[in-house]
mmCIF file of C-alpha atoms in Angstrom:
data_model
loop_
_atom_site.group_PDB
_atom_site.id
_atom_site.type_symbol
_atom_site.label_atom_id
_atom_site.label_comp_id
_atom_site.label_asym_id
_atom_site.label_seq_id
_atom_site.Cartn_x
_atom_site.Cartn_y
_atom_site.Cartn_z
ATOM 1 C CA UNK A 5 70.746 122.173 80.549
ATOM 2 C CA UNK A 6 74.614 123.385 79.811
ATOM 3 C CA UNK A 7 75.961 126.447 81.127
ATOM 4 C CA UNK A 8 77.787 128.597 78.544
ATOM 5 C CA UNK A 9 81.267 129.874 79.475
ATOM 6 C CA UNK A 10 82.558 133.401 80.606
ATOM 7 C CA UNK A 11 83.651 134.342 77.626
ATOM 8 C CA UNK A 12 80.346 133.526 75.655
ATOM 9 C CA UNK A 13 78.530 136.207 77.816
ATOM 10 C CA UNK A 14 81.134 138.492 78.048
ATOM 11 C CA UNK A 15 81.352 138.643 74.101
ATOM 12 C CA UNK A 16 77.282 138.979 74.202
ATOM 13 C CA UNK A 17 77.589 141.922 76.171
ATOM 14 C CA UNK A 18 80.646 143.673 74.693
ATOM 15 C CA UNK A 19 80.772 142.980 71.014
ATOM 16 C CA UNK A 20 79.026 146.008 69.977
ATOM 17 C CA UNK A 21 80.162 149.805 70.862
ATOM 18 C CA UNK A 22 78.017 153.220 71.142
ATOM 19 C CA UNK A 23 78.279 153.684 67.537
ATOM 20 C CA UNK A 24 75.164 151.542 67.314
ATOM 21 C CA UNK A 25 73.230 154.268 69.159
ATOM 22 C CA UNK A 26 71.337 157.089 66.813
ATOM 23 C CA UNK A 27 73.162 160.072 66.563
ATOM 24 C CA UNK A 28 70.412 161.354 68.389
ATOM 25 C CA UNK A 29 70.801 159.067 71.279
ATOM 26 C CA UNK A 30 74.293 159.579 71.939
ATOM 27 C CA UNK A 31 73.952 163.445 72.156
ATOM 28 C CA UNK A 32 71.236 162.995 74.346
ATOM 29 C CA UNK A 33 73.169 160.798 76.558
ATOM 30 C CA UNK A 34 76.484 162.669 76.596
ATOM 31 C CA UNK A 35 74.950 165.768 77.700
ATOM 32 C CA UNK A 36 72.909 164.048 80.288
ATOM 33 C CA UNK A 37 75.926 162.243 81.736
ATOM 34 C CA UNK A 38 77.721 165.662 81.668
ATOM 35 C CA UNK A 39 74.681 167.239 83.470
ATOM 36 C CA UNK A 40 75.240 164.464 85.969
ATOM 37 C CA UNK A 41 78.898 165.184 86.582
ATOM 38 C CA UNK A 42 77.901 169.126 87.080
ATOM 39 C CA UNK A 43 75.681 167.938 89.683
ATOM 40 C CA UNK A 44 78.163 165.866 91.431
ATOM 41 C CA UNK A 45 80.245 169.035 91.658
ATOM 42 C CA UNK A 46 77.765 171.383 92.774
ATOM 43 C CA UNK A 47 77.384 173.414 89.530
ATOM 44 C CA UNK A 48 73.533 173.234 89.676
ATOM 45 C CA UNK A 49 73.177 175.720 86.597
ATOM 46 C CA UNK A 50 75.319 174.217 84.346
ATOM 47 C CA UNK A 51 73.844 171.036 84.945
ATOM 48 C CA UNK A 52 70.536 172.473 84.016
ATOM 49 C CA UNK A 53 71.916 173.772 80.779
ATOM 50 C CA UNK A 54 73.338 170.485 80.139
ATOM 51 C CA UNK A 55 70.244 168.584 80.663
ATOM 52 C CA UNK A 56 67.969 170.837 78.727
ATOM 53 C CA UNK A 57 70.258 170.564 75.651
ATOM 54 C CA UNK A 58 70.175 166.832 76.131
ATOM 55 C CA UNK A 59 66.697 166.373 76.142
ATOM 56 C CA UNK A 60 66.242 168.569 72.389
ATOM 57 C CA UNK A 61 67.753 165.096 70.671
ATOM 58 C CA UNK A 62 65.301 162.638 72.083
ATOM 59 C CA UNK A 63 62.150 162.217 73.611
ATOM 60 C CA UNK A 64 63.181 161.982 77.360
ATOM 61 C CA UNK A 65 62.830 159.692 79.524
ATOM 62 C CA UNK A 66 60.853 160.228 82.999
ATOM 63 C CA UNK A 67 63.753 159.898 85.416
ATOM 64 C CA UNK A 68 65.518 162.303 83.454
ATOM 65 C CA UNK A 69 63.038 165.010 83.364
ATOM 66 C CA UNK A 70 62.130 164.621 87.133
ATOM 67 C CA UNK A 71 66.121 165.006 87.526
ATOM 68 C CA UNK A 72 66.182 168.296 85.261
ATOM 69 C CA UNK A 73 63.485 169.407 87.496
ATOM 70 C CA UNK A 74 65.376 168.902 90.360
ATOM 71 C CA UNK A 75 68.733 170.784 89.218
ATOM 72 C CA UNK A 76 66.574 173.546 87.992
ATOM 73 C CA UNK A 77 65.467 173.550 91.761
ATOM 74 C CA UNK A 78 68.764 173.493 93.237
ATOM 75 C CA UNK A 79 69.730 176.541 90.835
ATOM 76 C CA UNK A 80 67.218 178.783 91.635
ATOM 77 C CA UNK A 81 65.497 178.666 87.990
ATOM 78 C CA UNK A 82 61.931 177.839 89.603
ATOM 79 C CA UNK A 83 59.969 178.290 86.257
ATOM 80 C CA UNK A 84 62.002 175.992 84.437
ATOM 81 C CA UNK A 85 61.720 173.450 87.790
ATOM 82 C CA UNK A 86 58.314 173.734 86.954
ATOM 83 C CA UNK A 87 58.162 173.291 83.362
ATOM 84 C CA UNK A 88 60.384 170.222 83.554
ATOM 85 C CA UNK A 89 58.387 168.799 85.961
ATOM 86 C CA UNK A 90 54.926 169.207 84.499
ATOM 87 C CA UNK A 91 56.425 167.555 81.081
ATOM 88 C CA UNK A 92 57.896 164.742 83.177
ATOM 89 C CA UNK A 93 53.970 164.100 84.195
ATOM 90 C CA UNK A 94 52.970 164.158 80.681
ATOM 91 C CA UNK A 95 55.650 161.556 80.080
ATOM 92 C CA UNK A 96 53.959 159.410 82.808
ATOM 93 C CA UNK A 97 55.942 160.640 85.984
ATOM 94 C CA UNK A 98 54.024 159.947 89.017
ATOM 95 C CA UNK A 99 52.973 163.190 90.954
ATOM 96 C CA UNK A 100 50.816 161.805 93.748
ATOM 97 C CA UNK A 101 54.123 162.356 96.503
ATOM 98 C CA UNK A 102 53.932 166.245 97.247
ATOM 99 C CA UNK A 103 57.683 165.987 98.354
ATOM 100 C CA UNK A 104 58.239 165.492 94.840
ATOM 101 C CA UNK A 105 56.901 169.059 93.747
ATOM 102 C CA UNK A 106 59.265 171.567 92.781
ATOM 103 C CA UNK A 107 60.264 173.817 96.116
ATOM 104 C CA UNK A 108 58.341 176.925 94.621
ATOM 105 C CA UNK A 109 54.777 174.811 94.985
ATOM 106 C CA UNK A 110 55.851 172.758 98.084
ATOM 107 C CA UNK A 111 56.094 176.308 100.044
ATOM 108 C CA UNK A 112 52.730 177.692 98.535
ATOM 109 C CA UNK A 113 49.872 174.771 99.608
ATOM 110 C CA UNK A 114 46.311 176.369 99.589
ATOM 111 C CA UNK A 115 47.185 178.843 97.410
ATOM 112 C CA UNK A 116 45.480 179.963 94.396
ATOM 113 C CA UNK A 117 48.492 179.651 92.425
ATOM 114 C CA UNK A 118 48.779 176.064 93.991
ATOM 115 C CA UNK A 119 45.454 174.868 93.065
ATOM 116 C CA UNK A 120 46.140 176.467 89.565
ATOM 117 C CA UNK A 121 49.279 173.724 89.922
ATOM 118 C CA UNK A 122 47.412 170.958 90.749
ATOM 119 C CA UNK A 123 44.629 171.328 88.319
ATOM 120 C CA UNK A 124 47.169 171.300 85.624
ATOM 121 C CA UNK A 125 48.661 168.115 87.132
ATOM 122 C CA UNK A 126 45.547 166.471 86.540
ATOM 123 C CA UNK A 127 45.004 167.484 83.168
ATOM 124 C CA UNK A 128 48.695 166.254 81.984
ATOM 125 C CA UNK A 129 48.159 163.240 83.793
ATOM 126 C CA UNK A 130 45.041 162.544 81.979
ATOM 127 C CA UNK A 131 47.136 163.109 78.708
ATOM 128 C CA UNK A 132 49.576 160.709 79.971
ATOM 129 C CA UNK A 133 46.840 157.945 80.243
ATOM 130 C CA UNK A 134 45.818 158.884 76.645
ATOM 131 C CA UNK A 135 49.511 158.073 75.414
ATOM 132 C CA UNK A 136 49.659 154.444 76.819
ATOM 133 C CA UNK A 137 49.729 151.690 74.657
ATOM 134 C CA UNK A 138 46.811 149.631 76.295
ATOM 135 C CA UNK A 139 47.093 146.575 74.519
ATOM 136 C CA UNK A 140 50.728 145.914 75.433
ATOM 137 C CA UNK A 141 50.649 147.376 78.869
ATOM 138 C CA UNK A 142 47.480 144.519 79.343
ATOM 139 C CA UNK A 143 49.890 141.697 77.802
ATOM 140 C CA UNK A 144 52.648 142.787 80.245
ATOM 141 C CA UNK A 145 50.488 142.851 83.312
ATOM 142 C CA UNK A 146 48.997 139.077 82.472
ATOM 143 C CA UNK A 147 52.625 138.074 82.129
ATOM 144 C CA UNK A 148 54.006 139.578 85.331
ATOM 145 C CA UNK A 149 51.010 138.405 87.358
ATOM 146 C CA UNK A 150 52.066 134.611 86.089
ATOM 147 C CA UNK A 151 55.448 134.994 86.115
ATOM 148 C CA UNK A 152 55.489 135.972 89.949
ATOM 149 C CA UNK A 153 53.098 133.535 91.105
ATOM 150 C CA UNK A 154 55.303 130.711 90.156
ATOM 151 C CA UNK A 155 58.765 132.689 90.745
ATOM 152 C CA UNK A 156 57.449 133.165 94.136
ATOM 153 C CA UNK A 157 56.325 129.729 94.997
ATOM 154 C CA UNK A 158 59.398 128.116 93.102
ATOM 155 C CA UNK A 159 61.356 130.038 95.944
ATOM 156 C CA UNK A 160 59.302 129.901 98.857
ATOM 157 C CA UNK A 161 56.858 126.958 99.402
ATOM 158 C CA UNK A 162 57.745 124.360 101.860
ATOM 159 C CA UNK A 163 56.501 121.430 99.865
ATOM 160 C CA UNK A 164 58.812 119.985 97.380
ATOM 161 C CA UNK A 165 56.629 118.715 95.199
ATOM 162 C CA UNK A 166 55.072 122.325 95.016
ATOM 163 C CA UNK A 167 58.216 123.993 94.278
ATOM 164 C CA UNK A 168 59.267 121.296 91.549
ATOM 165 C CA UNK A 169 55.817 121.926 89.893
ATOM 166 C CA UNK A 170 56.641 125.781 90.076
ATOM 167 C CA UNK A 171 60.068 125.462 88.583
ATOM 168 C CA UNK A 172 58.739 123.388 85.618
ATOM 169 C CA UNK A 173 55.923 125.844 85.240
ATOM 170 C CA UNK A 174 57.919 128.441 85.465
ATOM 171 C CA UNK A 175 59.909 127.676 82.477
ATOM 172 C CA UNK A 176 57.140 127.125 80.517
ATOM 173 C CA UNK A 177 55.893 130.253 81.534
ATOM 174 C CA UNK A 178 59.331 132.296 80.818
ATOM 175 C CA UNK A 179 59.281 130.578 77.326
ATOM 176 C CA UNK A 180 55.700 131.311 76.282
ATOM 177 C CA UNK A 181 56.000 134.780 77.262
ATOM 178 C CA UNK A 182 59.393 135.022 75.292
ATOM 179 C CA UNK A 183 57.728 133.587 72.282
ATOM 180 C CA UNK A 184 54.982 136.150 72.857
ATOM 181 C CA UNK A 185 56.960 138.881 73.217
ATOM 182 C CA UNK A 186 58.723 137.908 69.749
ATOM 183 C CA UNK A 187 55.427 137.339 67.938
ATOM 184 C CA UNK A 188 54.356 140.895 69.311
ATOM 185 C CA UNK A 189 57.742 142.551 68.055
ATOM 186 C CA UNK A 190 57.682 141.064 64.652
ATOM 187 C CA UNK A 191 54.434 143.711 63.711
ATOM 188 C CA UNK A 192 54.806 146.524 66.463
ATOM 189 C CA UNK A 193 57.491 148.420 67.565
ATOM 190 C CA UNK A 194 58.856 148.183 71.129
ATOM 191 C CA UNK A 195 56.969 150.773 72.704
ATOM 192 C CA UNK A 196 58.168 154.321 73.965
ATOM 193 C CA UNK A 197 58.501 154.327 78.080
ATOM 194 C CA UNK A 198 55.906 157.093 77.860
ATOM 195 C CA UNK A 199 53.293 154.475 76.270
ATOM 196 C CA UNK A 200 53.488 152.320 79.513
ATOM 197 C CA UNK A 201 52.977 153.179 83.005
ATOM 198 C CA UNK A 202 55.974 153.382 85.246
ATOM 199 C CA UNK A 203 54.353 149.769 86.940
ATOM 200 C CA UNK A 204 54.073 148.452 83.868
ATOM 201 C CA UNK A 205 57.723 149.638 82.841
ATOM 202 C CA UNK A 206 59.440 147.994 85.570
ATOM 203 C CA UNK A 207 57.041 144.821 84.645
ATOM 204 C CA UNK A 208 58.367 144.386 81.299
ATOM 205 C CA UNK A 209 61.788 145.323 82.209
ATOM 206 C CA UNK A 210 61.594 142.469 85.066
ATOM 207 C CA UNK A 211 60.530 140.225 82.405
ATOM 208 C CA UNK A 212 62.927 140.763 79.923
ATOM 209 C CA UNK A 213 65.765 140.269 82.665
ATOM 210 C CA UNK A 214 64.182 136.691 83.351
ATOM 211 C CA UNK A 215 64.608 135.878 79.643
ATOM 212 C CA UNK A 216 68.346 137.139 79.691
ATOM 213 C CA UNK A 217 69.290 134.368 81.621
ATOM 214 C CA UNK A 218 68.203 131.955 79.119
ATOM 215 C CA UNK A 219 71.116 132.663 76.957
ATOM 216 C CA UNK A 220 72.828 130.407 79.577
ATOM 217 C CA UNK A 221 70.941 127.483 78.073
ATOM 218 C CA UNK A 222 71.324 125.574 74.988
ATOM 219 C CA UNK A 223 67.761 124.914 74.406
ATOM 220 C CA UNK A 224 66.598 128.365 74.197
ATOM 221 C CA UNK A 225 69.556 130.715 73.649
ATOM 222 C CA UNK A 226 68.572 131.428 70.197
ATOM 223 C CA UNK A 227 65.384 132.869 70.923
ATOM 224 C CA UNK A 228 66.846 134.694 74.042
ATOM 225 C CA UNK A 229 69.088 136.187 71.687
ATOM 226 C CA UNK A 230 66.842 137.500 69.250
ATOM 227 C CA UNK A 231 64.534 139.095 72.150
ATOM 228 C CA UNK A 232 67.708 140.438 73.378
ATOM 229 C CA UNK A 233 68.408 141.843 69.529
ATOM 230 C CA UNK A 234 64.850 143.355 69.824
ATOM 231 C CA UNK A 235 65.184 145.144 73.028
ATOM 232 C CA UNK A 236 69.033 146.556 72.133
ATOM 233 C CA UNK A 237 67.823 148.201 69.218
ATOM 234 C CA UNK A 238 64.958 150.021 71.216
ATOM 235 C CA UNK A 239 67.426 151.163 73.468
ATOM 236 C CA UNK A 240 69.768 152.176 70.772
ATOM 237 C CA UNK A 241 66.494 154.104 69.210
ATOM 238 C CA UNK A 242 65.778 156.060 72.373
ATOM 239 C CA UNK A 243 62.811 153.957 72.649
ATOM 240 C CA UNK A 244 64.016 152.637 76.008
ATOM 241 C CA UNK A 245 66.694 154.036 78.391
ATOM 242 C CA UNK A 246 70.440 152.817 78.202
ATOM 243 C CA UNK A 247 69.974 151.335 81.838
ATOM 244 C CA UNK A 248 67.107 148.797 80.885
ATOM 245 C CA UNK A 249 69.339 146.069 80.088
ATOM 246 C CA UNK A 250 72.631 146.277 81.670
ATOM 247 C CA UNK A 251 71.383 145.051 85.251
ATOM 248 C CA UNK A 252 70.128 141.824 83.435
ATOM 249 C CA UNK A 253 73.136 141.236 81.752
ATOM 250 C CA UNK A 254 74.820 141.299 84.967
ATOM 251 C CA UNK A 255 72.812 139.060 86.893
ATOM 252 C CA UNK A 256 73.198 136.501 84.033
ATOM 253 C CA UNK A 257 76.801 136.851 84.202
ATOM 254 C CA UNK A 258 76.696 136.189 87.936
ATOM 255 C CA UNK A 259 74.858 133.249 87.746
ATOM 256 C CA UNK A 260 77.014 131.650 85.361
ATOM 257 C CA UNK A 261 80.338 133.337 86.393
ATOM 258 C CA UNK A 262 80.116 134.558 89.477
ATOM 259 C CA UNK A 263 81.185 137.690 88.458
ATOM 260 C CA UNK A 264 79.611 141.107 87.146
ATOM 261 C CA UNK A 265 80.265 143.191 84.382
ATOM 262 C CA UNK A 266 79.321 146.633 84.764
ATOM 263 C CA UNK A 267 78.830 147.098 88.561
ATOM 264 C CA UNK A 268 74.884 146.570 89.545
ATOM 265 C CA UNK A 269 75.367 144.729 92.754
ATOM 266 C CA UNK A 270 76.996 146.413 95.606
ATOM 267 C CA UNK A 271 77.856 145.736 99.052
ATOM 268 C CA UNK A 272 79.046 147.367 102.404
ATOM 269 C CA UNK A 273 82.749 147.254 103.334
ATOM 270 C CA UNK A 274 83.577 147.022 107.040
ATOM 271 C CA UNK A 275 83.405 150.932 107.685
ATOM 272 C CA UNK A 276 79.775 150.952 106.033
ATOM 273 C CA UNK A 277 80.839 152.253 102.783
ATOM 274 C CA UNK A 278 78.742 151.026 99.661
ATOM 275 C CA UNK A 279 81.215 149.567 96.759
ATOM 276 C CA UNK A 280 81.368 146.818 94.399
ATOM 277 C CA UNK A 281 82.791 143.161 94.547
ATOM 278 C CA UNK A 282 83.550 140.622 91.773
ATOM 279 C CA UNK A 283 83.741 143.024 89.090
ATOM 280 C CA UNK A 284 85.180 140.861 86.074
ATOM 281 C CA UNK A 285 88.789 142.936 84.794
ATOM 282 C CA UNK A 286 87.273 145.775 86.970
ATOM 283 C CA UNK A 287 90.362 148.026 85.350
ATOM 284 C CA UNK A 288 88.056 147.380 81.818
ATOM 285 C CA UNK A 289 84.298 148.052 83.517
ATOM 286 C CA UNK A 290 84.283 151.650 82.239
ATOM 287 C CA UNK A 291 84.904 149.953 78.691
ATOM 288 C CA UNK A 292 81.648 148.079 79.197
ATOM 289 C CA UNK A 293 79.963 150.599 80.684
ATOM 290 C CA UNK A 294 80.896 153.270 77.669
ATOM 291 C CA UNK A 295 79.246 150.517 75.099
ATOM 292 C CA UNK A 296 75.998 151.676 76.537
ATOM 293 C CA UNK A 297 76.677 155.153 77.147
ATOM 294 C CA UNK A 298 76.548 154.677 80.701
ATOM 295 C CA UNK A 299 78.498 156.771 83.299
ATOM 296 C CA UNK A 300 82.125 155.839 84.422
ATOM 297 C CA UNK A 301 82.128 153.670 87.392
ATOM 298 C CA UNK A 302 83.567 156.621 89.519
ATOM 299 C CA UNK A 303 81.134 159.388 88.614
ATOM 300 C CA UNK A 304 78.306 156.874 88.713
ATOM 301 C CA UNK A 305 79.050 156.004 92.410
ATOM 302 C CA UNK A 306 79.418 159.590 93.503
ATOM 303 C CA UNK A 307 76.470 160.376 91.723
ATOM 304 C CA UNK A 308 74.209 157.969 93.456
ATOM 305 C CA UNK A 309 76.129 157.389 96.626
ATOM 306 C CA UNK A 310 77.585 160.695 97.395
ATOM 307 C CA UNK A 311 80.303 160.530 100.046
ATOM 308 C CA UNK A 312 79.171 156.923 101.040
ATOM 309 C CA UNK A 313 80.966 155.321 98.554
ATOM 310 C CA UNK A 314 84.352 153.404 98.092
ATOM 311 C CA UNK A 315 85.977 152.541 94.959
ATOM 312 C CA UNK A 316 86.274 148.792 94.132
ATOM 313 C CA UNK A 317 89.509 147.194 94.615
ATOM 314 C CA UNK A 318 91.820 147.663 91.730
ATOM 315 C CA UNK A 319 89.663 150.276 90.094
ATOM 316 C CA UNK A 320 91.497 153.556 89.278
ATOM 317 C CA UNK A 321 89.970 156.713 87.580
ATOM 318 C CA UNK A 322 91.497 160.310 86.597
ATOM 319 C CA UNK A 323 89.545 163.127 86.651
#
């Protein structure tokens, strides 16, 4: 198995621009990203306005609805916080953690109003289940069970013969899963996020990330690129979030070339700050992130890490 060059994977990740996103998806992410920047600046009401504008363009993703509800709470816009939280539940957002409820209801436990809120969540959760693509969910559940069994023993079993057997079986399993997914998508579109439970969505993403690695190997790169093309199209159309694939591309590039392209894997500095290391051509990282309509690394780090971040060495950004 011959590892491809760094240039090959770099071209794989950067040969397109965000122009390939549908206009509705572009507008969605432009506004959601503006909302995130306003949140960092603590301009919560403006963050809400951008978030609301964004979800007019596209079937919103669970994480963004959860986030929007939180921004509404911070802005004191309680009715809107409840509205968008409930919409998130209808789209599959888990609601069994009461700490995630809008502030307005966390302070009203035991009241008739609170009980009505819970009953409505139960109804929305049933609606969410009715929207699931059951066949796809069951297929992914079966795939990930086998994937994890072989992958865990491949790494952890003390018996060399078992590890070698699992290693061979893992390649066979990944190849079979890749072929099965390509066959499925030849007649069925990639499901929207809301058609998968959060657990199945995570498992699907994990499987795709494992298969991204196969673009490194001559014997399977053609099939892997076919599957990648299908997943990219689903992202451009707004079926899957724009964060679905770039972490996998980063991991594949790390395995091949010891560097990351976008900023996925972070480490701690001597003073305990969070930073990214080994970013390839770090001065161009935002150009690559823009191709996925991701926030510039500067704003992403501020959004995700508050004041705990330290910008990577060699990276500069002007507000």
